[in-house]
Tab-separated table of C-alpha atoms in Angstrom:
chain	number	residue	atom	x	y	z
A	1	MET	CA	-11.540	43.603	16.544
A	2	LYS	CA	-7.759	43.452	16.068
A	3	LYS	CA	-6.500	43.712	12.632
A	4	PHE	CA	-3.957	41.598	11.002
A	5	ARG	CA	-2.904	43.086	7.673
A	6	PHE	CA	-0.433	40.527	6.049
A	7	SER	CA	1.375	39.325	2.779
A	8	ALA	CA	3.755	36.636	2.009
A	9	VAL	CA	7.118	36.006	0.143
A	10	ASN	CA	7.674	32.329	-1.037
A	11	LEU	CA	11.336	31.309	-1.494
A	12	GLY	CA	12.520	28.015	-2.933
A	13	CYS	CA	10.513	25.133	-4.599
A	14	ASN	CA	6.803	24.508	-5.240
A	15	LYS	CA	6.957	22.109	-2.299
A	16	ASN	CA	7.428	25.139	-0.117
A	17	MET	CA	4.656	26.888	-1.897
A	18	VAL	CA	2.134	24.082	-0.676
A	19	ASP	CA	3.138	24.777	2.889
A	20	LEU	CA	2.846	28.512	2.436
A	21	GLU	CA	-0.606	28.000	1.014
A	22	PHE	CA	-1.481	26.038	4.292
A	23	VAL	CA	-0.164	28.621	6.441
A	24	ILE	CA	-2.109	31.454	4.805
A	25	TRP	CA	-5.481	29.442	4.939
A	26	GLU	CA	-4.587	28.683	8.573
A	27	ILE	CA	-4.636	32.467	9.143
A	28	LEU	CA	-7.648	33.217	6.765
A	29	LYS	CA	-9.820	30.738	8.998
A	30	LEU	CA	-9.402	33.082	11.856
A	31	SER	CA	-11.437	35.902	10.168
A	32	ASN	CA	-14.351	35.650	12.524
A	33	THR	CA	-11.900	36.373	15.334
A	34	TYR	CA	-9.640	39.025	13.871
A	35	LYS	CA	-10.007	41.446	11.011
A	36	ILE	CA	-7.909	39.494	8.582
A	37	GLU	CA	-6.705	41.358	5.346
A	38	TYR	CA	-4.390	39.627	2.886
A	39	TYR	CA	-2.522	41.480	0.151
A	40	GLU	CA	-1.023	40.006	-2.852
A	41	GLU	CA	1.876	42.654	-2.913
A	42	PRO	CA	4.049	42.550	0.211
A	43	GLU	CA	5.416	45.887	-0.373
A	44	ASP	CA	2.062	47.522	-0.063
A	45	SER	CA	2.288	50.163	2.424
A	46	SER	CA	-0.806	48.897	4.235
A	47	VAL	CA	0.848	45.597	4.869
A	48	GLU	CA	1.954	45.350	8.404
A	49	TYR	CA	3.200	41.659	8.612
A	50	VAL	CA	5.097	39.614	5.932
A	51	ILE	CA	5.618	36.046	6.165
A	52	ILE	CA	8.780	34.923	4.526
A	53	ASN	CA	8.860	31.300	3.643
A	54	THR	CA	12.549	30.514	3.394
A	55	CYS	CA	14.839	27.898	1.867
A	56	GLY	CA	18.070	26.575	3.182
A	57	PHE	CA	18.856	23.905	0.807
A	58	LEU	CA	21.875	25.832	-0.763
A	59	SER	CA	24.252	28.631	0.613
A	60	THR	CA	22.939	30.841	-2.223
A	61	SER	CA	19.135	29.993	-0.917
A	62	ARG	CA	20.337	30.950	2.495
A	63	LYS	CA	21.804	34.178	1.176
A	64	GLU	CA	18.454	34.875	-0.713
A	65	ALA	CA	16.686	34.436	2.575
A	66	GLU	CA	18.780	36.907	4.263
A	67	GLN	CA	18.705	39.363	1.452
A	68	THR	CA	14.615	39.067	1.426
A	69	ILE	CA	14.536	39.401	5.229
A	70	LYS	CA	16.823	42.461	5.156
A	71	TYR	CA	14.731	44.186	2.544
A	72	TYR	CA	11.434	43.898	4.201
A	73	ASP	CA	12.984	44.775	7.499
A	74	GLY	CA	14.295	47.915	5.746
A	75	LEU	CA	10.734	48.724	4.766
A	76	GLY	CA	9.605	48.492	8.329
A	77	LYS	CA	7.496	45.503	8.052
A	78	LYS	CA	7.107	43.100	11.125
A	79	LEU	CA	8.506	39.710	9.874
A	80	ILE	CA	7.223	36.050	10.249
A	81	ILE	CA	10.215	33.825	9.194
A	82	ILE	CA	9.483	30.310	8.687
A	83	TRP	CA	10.718	27.037	7.225
A	84	CYS	CA	14.154	25.704	6.083
A	85	TYR	CA	16.461	28.658	6.616
A	86	LEU	CA	15.678	28.456	10.480
A	87	GLU	CA	17.481	25.238	10.644
A	88	VAL	CA	20.932	26.755	9.561
A	89	LYS	CA	20.227	30.259	10.458
A	90	ASP	CA	22.683	32.824	11.200
A	91	ASP	CA	21.822	34.112	14.663
A	92	ASP	CA	24.331	37.202	14.330
A	93	PHE	CA	22.436	38.318	11.215
A	94	LEU	CA	18.995	37.807	12.745
A	95	SER	CA	20.114	39.892	15.816
A	96	LYS	CA	20.360	43.024	13.529
A	97	ILE	CA	16.787	42.679	12.273
A	98	LYS	CA	14.359	44.950	14.199
A	99	GLU	CA	11.026	43.173	14.793
A	100	TYR	CA	10.541	39.516	13.634
A	101	GLN	CA	9.353	36.143	15.132
A	102	THR	CA	10.491	32.731	13.763
A	103	ILE	CA	8.245	29.520	13.326
A	104	ASN	CA	10.326	26.283	12.875
A	105	PHE	CA	9.202	23.108	11.515
A	106	LYS	CA	8.100	21.489	14.831
A	107	ASP	CA	6.212	24.642	15.580
A	108	PHE	CA	4.002	24.511	12.163
A	109	PRO	CA	0.901	22.671	13.708
A	110	GLU	CA	0.707	25.998	16.128
A	111	ILE	CA	0.840	28.470	13.559
A	112	SER	CA	-2.002	30.600	14.284
A	113	SER	CA	-1.528	30.184	18.080
A	114	ILE	CA	2.115	31.545	17.700
A	115	ILE	CA	1.248	34.472	15.651
A	116	PHE	CA	-1.843	35.550	17.642
A	117	ASN	CA	-0.370	34.794	21.108
A	118	LYS	CA	-3.389	32.187	21.858
A	119	GLU	CA	-2.919	29.201	24.083
A	120	LYS	CA	-1.015	26.717	22.536
A	121	LYS	CA	-1.550	22.869	22.217
A	122	ASP	CA	1.114	20.582	23.582
A	123	LEU	CA	1.946	19.265	19.939
A	124	LYS	CA	5.506	20.595	19.640
A	125	ASP	CA	7.181	17.859	21.911
A	126	LYS	CA	5.438	14.866	20.362
A	127	ILE	CA	6.288	15.557	16.943
A	128	GLN	CA	9.882	16.494	18.051
A	129	LYS	CA	10.196	13.077	19.756
A	130	SER	CA	8.453	11.143	16.695
A	131	LYS	CA	11.401	12.278	14.425
A	132	LYS	CA	8.993	12.192	11.694
A	133	ALA	CA	8.077	15.113	9.207
A	134	PHE	CA	4.908	17.060	10.295
A	135	ILE	CA	2.435	16.414	7.501
A	136	TRP	CA	-0.557	18.641	7.157
A	137	LYS	CA	-3.943	17.284	7.510
A	138	TRP	CA	-5.916	18.782	4.476
A	139	ASP	CA	-9.481	18.377	5.864
A	140	GLU	CA	-10.679	21.576	4.032
A	141	THR	CA	-9.490	23.750	1.260
A	142	ARG	CA	-5.933	25.610	1.474
A	143	ALA	CA	-5.325	28.934	-0.285
A	144	TYR	CA	-4.864	27.273	-3.718
A	145	PHE	CA	-3.003	30.377	-5.452
A	146	ASN	CA	-2.703	28.580	-8.736
A	147	ALA	CA	-6.530	27.480	-9.197
A	148	PRO	CA	-7.179	30.681	-11.426
A	149	PHE	CA	-4.587	29.069	-13.946
A	150	GLY	CA	-6.271	25.468	-13.695
A	151	TYR	CA	-3.431	23.620	-11.856
A	152	GLU	CA	-2.288	23.081	-8.354
A	153	TYR	CA	0.319	21.072	-6.466
A	154	LEU	CA	-0.314	17.959	-4.543
A	155	LYS	CA	2.183	17.023	-2.013
A	156	ILE	CA	2.145	13.232	-1.151
A	157	ALA	CA	5.284	12.853	1.248
A	158	GLU	CA	7.610	15.210	3.055
A	159	TRP	CA	11.496	15.062	3.238
A	160	CYS	CA	13.795	12.192	2.063
A	161	ASP	CA	15.664	9.105	2.676
A	162	ASN	CA	18.385	9.415	0.226
A	163	LYS	CA	21.606	10.383	1.027
A	164	CYS	CA	23.172	12.079	-1.829
A	165	THR	CA	26.620	13.460	-0.803
A	166	PHE	CA	25.750	16.989	-2.294
A	167	CYS	CA	22.392	17.363	-0.473
A	168	ILE	CA	21.786	18.451	3.200
A	169	ILE	CA	18.187	18.022	3.349
A	170	PRO	CA	18.447	14.752	5.284
A	171	GLN	CA	20.783	16.630	7.683
A	172	ILE	CA	18.505	19.311	8.539
A	173	ARG	CA	15.330	17.440	8.337
A	174	TRP	CA	13.890	14.241	9.089
A	175	SER	CA	13.177	10.967	7.098
A	176	GLN	CA	10.779	10.532	4.511
A	177	THR	CA	7.039	10.827	5.627
A	178	SER	CA	4.252	9.757	3.562
A	179	ARG	CA	0.641	10.923	3.597
A	180	GLN	CA	-2.154	8.333	3.895
A	181	MET	CA	-3.729	7.556	0.472
A	182	GLU	CA	-7.155	8.295	1.771
A	183	ASP	CA	-5.870	11.821	2.935
A	184	ILE	CA	-4.359	12.396	-0.557
A	185	LEU	CA	-7.541	11.328	-2.381
A	186	ASN	CA	-9.586	13.417	-0.208
A	187	GLU	CA	-7.502	16.532	-1.310
A	188	VAL	CA	-7.750	15.371	-4.891
A	189	LYS	CA	-11.503	15.885	-4.427
A	190	LEU	CA	-11.136	19.134	-2.861
A	191	MET	CA	-9.011	20.333	-5.819
A	192	ILE	CA	-11.572	19.272	-8.551
A	193	GLU	CA	-14.369	20.956	-6.602
A	194	ASN	CA	-12.240	24.149	-6.582
A	195	GLY	CA	-11.975	23.936	-10.372
A	196	ILE	CA	-8.584	22.476	-10.535
A	197	SER	CA	-8.061	20.369	-13.582
A	198	GLU	CA	-4.459	19.737	-13.364
A	199	ILE	CA	-2.902	18.129	-10.505
A	200	ILE	CA	0.958	18.313	-10.252
A	201	ILE	CA	2.263	15.405	-7.704
A	202	ILE	CA	5.171	16.388	-5.862
A	203	ALA	CA	7.571	15.098	-2.855
A	204	GLN	CA	11.160	15.199	-2.351
A	205	ASP	CA	11.200	11.664	-4.057
A	206	THR	CA	7.896	10.859	-5.565
A	207	THR	CA	8.929	7.388	-6.620
A	208	ARG	CA	9.476	6.352	-2.854
A	209	TYR	CA	6.037	7.281	-1.812
A	210	GLY	CA	4.758	4.716	0.786
A	211	THR	CA	7.848	2.955	1.739
A	212	ASP	CA	7.664	4.350	5.441
A	213	LEU	CA	3.926	3.594	5.567
A	214	TYR	CA	3.776	0.306	3.831
A	215	LYS	CA	7.463	-1.013	3.685
A	216	GLU	CA	7.781	-0.877	-0.048
A	217	PRO	CA	6.939	1.825	-2.745
A	218	LYS	CA	3.348	2.388	-3.257
A	219	LEU	CA	3.238	5.305	-6.158
A	220	MET	CA	1.581	3.151	-8.597
A	221	GLU	CA	-1.149	2.064	-6.349
A	222	LEU	CA	-1.781	5.478	-5.370
A	223	LEU	CA	-1.968	6.839	-9.130
A	224	GLU	CA	-4.302	3.735	-9.894
A	225	LYS	CA	-6.643	5.231	-7.200
A	226	ILE	CA	-6.401	8.646	-8.380
A	227	GLU	CA	-6.687	7.538	-11.951
A	228	ASN	CA	-10.011	5.843	-10.911
A	229	LEU	CA	-11.687	9.019	-9.321
A	230	LYS	CA	-14.639	9.942	-11.846
A	231	TRP	CA	-14.084	13.376	-12.606
A	232	ASP	CA	-12.563	14.913	-15.635
A	233	PHE	CA	-8.883	16.060	-14.762
A	234	LYS	CA	-5.306	15.298	-15.501
A	235	PHE	CA	-2.160	14.643	-13.065
A	236	ARG	CA	1.486	14.859	-13.868
A	237	LEU	CA	4.471	13.663	-11.712
A	238	LEU	CA	7.453	15.453	-10.699
A	239	TYR	CA	10.703	14.633	-8.758
A	240	MET	CA	10.929	10.936	-9.909
A	241	TYR	CA	14.040	9.524	-8.505
A	242	PRO	CA	15.838	7.116	-11.191
A	243	ASP	CA	16.372	3.882	-9.333
A	244	ASN	CA	12.777	3.456	-8.489
A	245	LEU	CA	11.349	4.137	-11.829
A	246	THR	CA	11.363	0.781	-13.314
A	247	LEU	CA	10.363	-0.456	-16.696
A	248	SER	CA	7.169	-1.896	-15.085
A	249	ASN	CA	6.305	1.285	-13.740
A	250	ILE	CA	6.587	2.816	-17.085
A	251	GLU	CA	4.240	0.103	-18.648
A	252	LYS	CA	1.754	0.956	-15.993
A	253	LEU	CA	1.735	4.682	-16.609
A	254	LYS	CA	0.974	3.792	-20.126
A	255	LYS	CA	-2.728	2.555	-18.833
A	256	PHE	CA	-3.624	5.845	-16.881
A	257	LYS	CA	-5.557	8.082	-19.163
A	258	LYS	CA	-5.365	10.944	-16.854
A	259	PHE	CA	-1.628	10.814	-16.888
A	260	ILE	CA	0.336	13.528	-18.680
A	261	PRO	CA	3.508	11.996	-19.915
A	262	TYR	CA	5.922	14.367	-18.350
A	263	PHE	CA	9.022	12.727	-16.837
A	264	ASP	CA	10.867	14.955	-14.445
A	265	ILE	CA	13.947	12.684	-13.493
A	266	PRO	CA	17.044	14.333	-12.034
A	267	PHE	CA	19.724	12.200	-13.254
A	268	GLN	CA	22.406	14.529	-11.969
A	269	HIS	CA	25.128	12.830	-14.237
A	270	ILE	CA	25.604	9.749	-16.241
A	271	SER	CA	29.187	8.872	-15.421
A	272	GLU	CA	29.356	5.948	-13.113
A	273	ASN	CA	32.431	7.453	-11.517
A	274	ILE	CA	30.731	10.599	-10.577
A	275	LEU	CA	27.172	8.759	-9.813
A	276	LYS	CA	29.239	6.941	-7.109
A	277	LYS	CA	30.677	10.154	-5.622
A	278	MET	CA	27.357	11.464	-5.423
A	279	ALA	CA	25.959	8.196	-3.703
A	280	ARG	CA	23.231	7.944	-6.674
A	281	PHE	CA	22.958	4.029	-6.680
A	282	TYR	CA	21.910	3.230	-10.385
A	283	ASP	CA	24.126	2.436	-13.373
A	284	LYS	CA	23.991	4.155	-16.625
A	285	GLN	CA	22.723	0.894	-18.325
A	286	HIS	CA	19.436	1.342	-16.116
A	287	ILE	CA	19.150	5.005	-17.410
A	288	PHE	CA	19.473	3.912	-20.932
A	289	ASN	CA	16.895	1.319	-20.782
A	290	MET	CA	14.519	3.509	-18.806
A	291	LEU	CA	14.869	6.398	-21.435
A	292	ASP	CA	14.339	3.974	-24.193
A	293	SER	CA	11.340	2.600	-22.777
A	294	ILE	CA	9.701	6.087	-22.177
A	295	LYS	CA	10.359	7.211	-25.569
A	296	THR	CA	8.958	3.826	-27.051
A	297	THR	CA	6.063	3.788	-24.794
A	298	PHE	CA	5.152	7.380	-24.957
A	299	PRO	CA	5.920	8.644	-28.485
A	300	GLU	CA	4.356	12.093	-27.231
A	301	SER	CA	6.193	12.958	-23.906
A	302	HIS	CA	8.362	15.338	-22.377
A	303	ILE	CA	11.377	14.381	-20.410
A	304	ARG	CA	13.057	16.947	-18.072
A	305	THR	CA	16.287	16.470	-16.222
A	306	SER	CA	19.013	18.249	-14.313
A	307	PHE	CA	22.880	17.843	-14.059
A	308	ILE	CA	25.522	19.064	-11.660
A	309	VAL	CA	28.357	19.996	-13.473
A	310	TRP	CA	32.132	19.992	-12.333
A	311	PHE	CA	31.269	17.777	-9.341
A	312	PRO	CA	34.599	16.941	-7.382
A	313	GLY	CA	36.746	14.513	-9.344
A	314	GLU	CA	34.852	14.947	-12.844
A	315	THR	CA	37.531	14.131	-15.343
A	316	GLU	CA	37.525	15.100	-18.921
A	317	ALA	CA	36.391	11.479	-19.928
A	318	ASP	CA	33.478	12.035	-17.220
A	319	PHE	CA	32.417	15.148	-18.887
A	320	VAL	CA	32.685	13.889	-22.432
A	321	GLU	CA	30.354	11.010	-21.387
A	322	LEU	CA	27.837	13.740	-20.208
A	323	LYS	CA	27.958	15.657	-23.405
A	324	ASP	CA	27.484	12.461	-25.216
A	325	PHE	CA	24.452	11.557	-23.050
A	326	ILE	CA	22.688	14.830	-23.576
A	327	THR	CA	23.323	14.953	-27.266
A	328	LYS	CA	21.873	11.261	-27.869
A	329	TYR	CA	18.753	11.725	-25.803
A	330	GLU	CA	17.992	15.341	-26.810
A	331	PHE	CA	16.120	16.105	-23.656
A	332	ASP	CA	13.055	18.424	-23.847
A	333	SER	CA	14.269	20.356	-20.727
A	334	VAL	CA	17.507	20.610	-18.913
A	335	ALA	CA	18.613	22.218	-15.799
A	336	LEU	CA	22.245	22.927	-15.138
A	337	PHE	CA	23.791	23.312	-11.721
A	338	GLU	CA	27.118	24.525	-10.945
A	339	TYR	CA	28.577	22.469	-8.219
A	340	HIS	CA	29.906	24.523	-5.295
A	341	ASP	CA	30.934	23.216	-1.796
A	342	GLU	CA	28.234	23.089	0.900
A	343	PRO	CA	29.994	23.026	4.200
A	344	LEU	CA	27.247	20.687	5.613
A	345	ALA	CA	27.511	18.468	2.808
A	346	THR	CA	29.659	15.299	2.473
A	347	SER	CA	31.017	16.329	-1.283
A	348	SER	CA	32.571	19.342	0.350
A	349	LYS	CA	35.251	17.138	1.986
A	350	LEU	CA	36.014	15.314	-1.577
A	351	GLU	CA	39.248	15.787	-3.142
A	352	ASP	CA	39.941	16.781	-7.132
A	353	LYS	CA	38.001	19.797	-7.044
A	354	ILE	CA	37.636	21.381	-10.382
A	355	SER	CA	38.991	24.653	-11.020
A	356	HIS	CA	36.822	27.728	-12.014
A	357	GLU	CA	38.183	28.165	-15.428
A	358	VAL	CA	37.421	24.663	-16.335
A	359	ALA	CA	34.011	24.660	-14.781
A	360	ILE	CA	32.798	27.872	-16.853
A	361	SER	CA	34.423	26.227	-19.778
A	362	ARG	CA	32.442	23.084	-19.286
A	363	ILE	CA	28.992	24.969	-18.670
A	364	GLN	CA	29.690	26.909	-21.947
A	365	GLU	CA	30.011	23.599	-23.873
A	366	LEU	CA	26.890	22.269	-22.294
A	367	ASP	CA	24.847	25.385	-22.916
A	368	LYS	CA	25.738	25.299	-26.724
A	369	ILE	CA	24.615	21.732	-27.033
A	370	ILE	CA	21.365	22.130	-25.045
A	371	ASN	CA	20.548	25.302	-27.037
A	372	ALA	CA	21.129	23.473	-30.394
A	373	ILE	CA	18.743	20.763	-29.027
A	374	TYR	CA	16.012	23.252	-28.095
A	375	ALA	CA	16.438	25.033	-31.757
A	376	LYS	CA	16.101	21.843	-33.378
A	377	LYS	CA	12.858	20.787	-31.550
A	378	ALA	CA	11.299	24.527	-32.113
A	379	LYS	CA	11.847	23.940	-35.807
A	380	GLN	CA	10.322	20.674	-35.621
A	381	ASP	CA	7.254	22.193	-33.837
A	382	LYS	CA	6.768	24.650	-36.701
A	383	TRP	CA	3.018	24.302	-38.188
A	384	LYS	CA	2.054	21.802	-35.660
A	385	THR	CA	-1.104	21.997	-33.523
A	386	PHE	CA	-1.050	21.935	-29.870
A	387	THR	CA	-3.337	21.927	-26.754
A	388	GLY	CA	-2.607	24.502	-24.124
A	389	TYR	CA	-3.541	26.703	-21.597
A	390	VAL	CA	-3.828	30.527	-21.703
A	391	THR	CA	-1.437	32.313	-19.230
A	392	TRP	CA	-1.388	35.720	-20.660
A	393	ALA	CA	-3.636	37.498	-23.180
A	394	GLU	CA	-3.136	40.778	-24.953
A	395	SER	CA	-4.710	42.123	-28.098
A	396	LYS	CA	-1.596	41.071	-30.267
A	397	LYS	CA	-0.064	38.441	-28.102
A	398	ILE	CA	-1.092	35.293	-26.363
A	399	LEU	CA	1.028	33.271	-23.906
A	400	VAL	CA	0.159	29.698	-24.085
A	401	ARG	CA	1.524	26.624	-21.795
A	402	ARG	CA	1.268	23.587	-23.862
A	403	GLU	CA	-0.516	20.791	-21.893
A	404	LEU	CA	2.645	18.568	-21.831
A	405	ARG	CA	4.621	21.310	-20.482
A	406	ALA	CA	4.675	21.942	-16.587
A	407	PRO	CA	3.838	25.407	-15.350
A	408	GLU	CA	6.562	27.564	-13.849
A	409	ILE	CA	9.063	25.478	-15.381
A	410	ASP	CA	8.905	25.149	-19.048
A	411	GLU	CA	8.888	27.734	-21.838
A	412	MET	CA	5.617	28.847	-23.108
A	413	ASP	CA	4.545	29.470	-26.720
A	414	LYS	CA	3.993	33.280	-27.987
A	415	VAL	CA	0.811	32.846	-30.247
A	416	LYS	CA	-0.902	35.430	-32.458
A	417	PRO	CA	-4.649	35.574	-31.802
A	418	GLU	CA	-5.455	34.342	-35.428
A	419	ASN	CA	-3.631	31.096	-34.735
A	420	ILE	CA	-5.742	30.034	-31.896
A	421	LYS	CA	-9.059	28.009	-32.364
A	422	THR	CA	-11.511	29.519	-30.126
A	423	LYS	CA	-15.222	30.622	-30.222
A	424	LYS	CA	-14.772	33.106	-27.284
A	425	LYS	CA	-14.479	36.606	-28.467
A	426	GLU	CA	-12.055	37.466	-25.364
A	427	LEU	CA	-9.678	34.788	-24.051
A	428	GLU	CA	-9.134	34.616	-20.225
A	429	ILE	CA	-6.336	33.225	-18.225
A	430	GLY	CA	-6.697	29.493	-17.746
A	431	ASP	CA	-8.841	28.727	-20.835
A	432	LYS	CA	-7.784	25.639	-22.714
A	433	VAL	CA	-7.211	26.194	-26.513
A	434	GLU	CA	-5.989	24.538	-29.545
A	435	TYR	CA	-3.442	26.808	-31.434
A	436	ALA	CA	-0.869	26.401	-34.199
A	437	VAL	CA	2.867	27.448	-33.701
A	438	VAL	CA	4.085	29.428	-36.625
């Protein structure tokens, strides 16, 4: 029986991770035909093949992909390179890699056929002609890597219809393709059967779910169907585009008892001057109304956002407006991205680029404001009791993720064992506990 000893490396976002989990499961399903051995550590000397799931969204991510490929090539591994980097790959760089094969997006339905040189089905041309994103059919469990921690990601759609000037995804991929509701609900049931109690709903733009299938957004209808499933679980939403998150949507979310009030909304800026240059089609009053509604409707919530700093044409007045916005709303989590030109992005052709010195100064100013907000919130949390999940347990230190906070994104609490309410003698990863922050 042919041996296939492999491991995998995921680069990029959790949307990529979902695809990698599916690929790994496709390979593991062939255990009756091949002697399949999966290793968690790709550097293990027993590993012959390393699957590298790449990202190509930014030049920095493409550089990371190449560094990772070169590293494992140097270890003598046979490489299987998949996903986004291949759309903008450097052929000269790859020509120097000793042994590798590539599996592009249109090849994904034939993963196992390509890897094991089996007879291929005639799927590639059909997918290429359709100009639609390929969506996995989850008719059985994928490799749920996060199940031991009690959570997993649920991808409801692929790719994007937005045309943000700083983003190249619509250029290297296809238009948004939503999964059928029935397919999604079937996977939710599979997740629950596999012990997953927190489902994290993702897409490039979750708020536009269903626009391709049903000619209008159907996210709220999907969430209502998920809410009505009888089992005991919770769900949260990531990647909510601001223009489609309406005040009526926020009111509907309030009715869902399984919904975790976590609002991941990448505003990118608040100045209408910059938003226009970014091709983000919403105004600041809409943002103010939305945030005020969230804070009123959900007194206990977590609002995460991201901003691109020193976008071309960002004046001092635009920057002051951004500082005031962050100060006023005191976001629970903020990601700052330094703008840099992507050759394939429309924004690279914009004039009035910001000098590096000014850019660094603005980043430092924002860091001070954001850190002061975090410190203020941490002080307010002192002596409060929270519910969360154990992510690391030692005799003198326990790391706990608050239920309101998202895994792999937000900060965890360091808790002493005596401050945790539990009847268990030894805590395990994934245990749900009540604890005090002191």
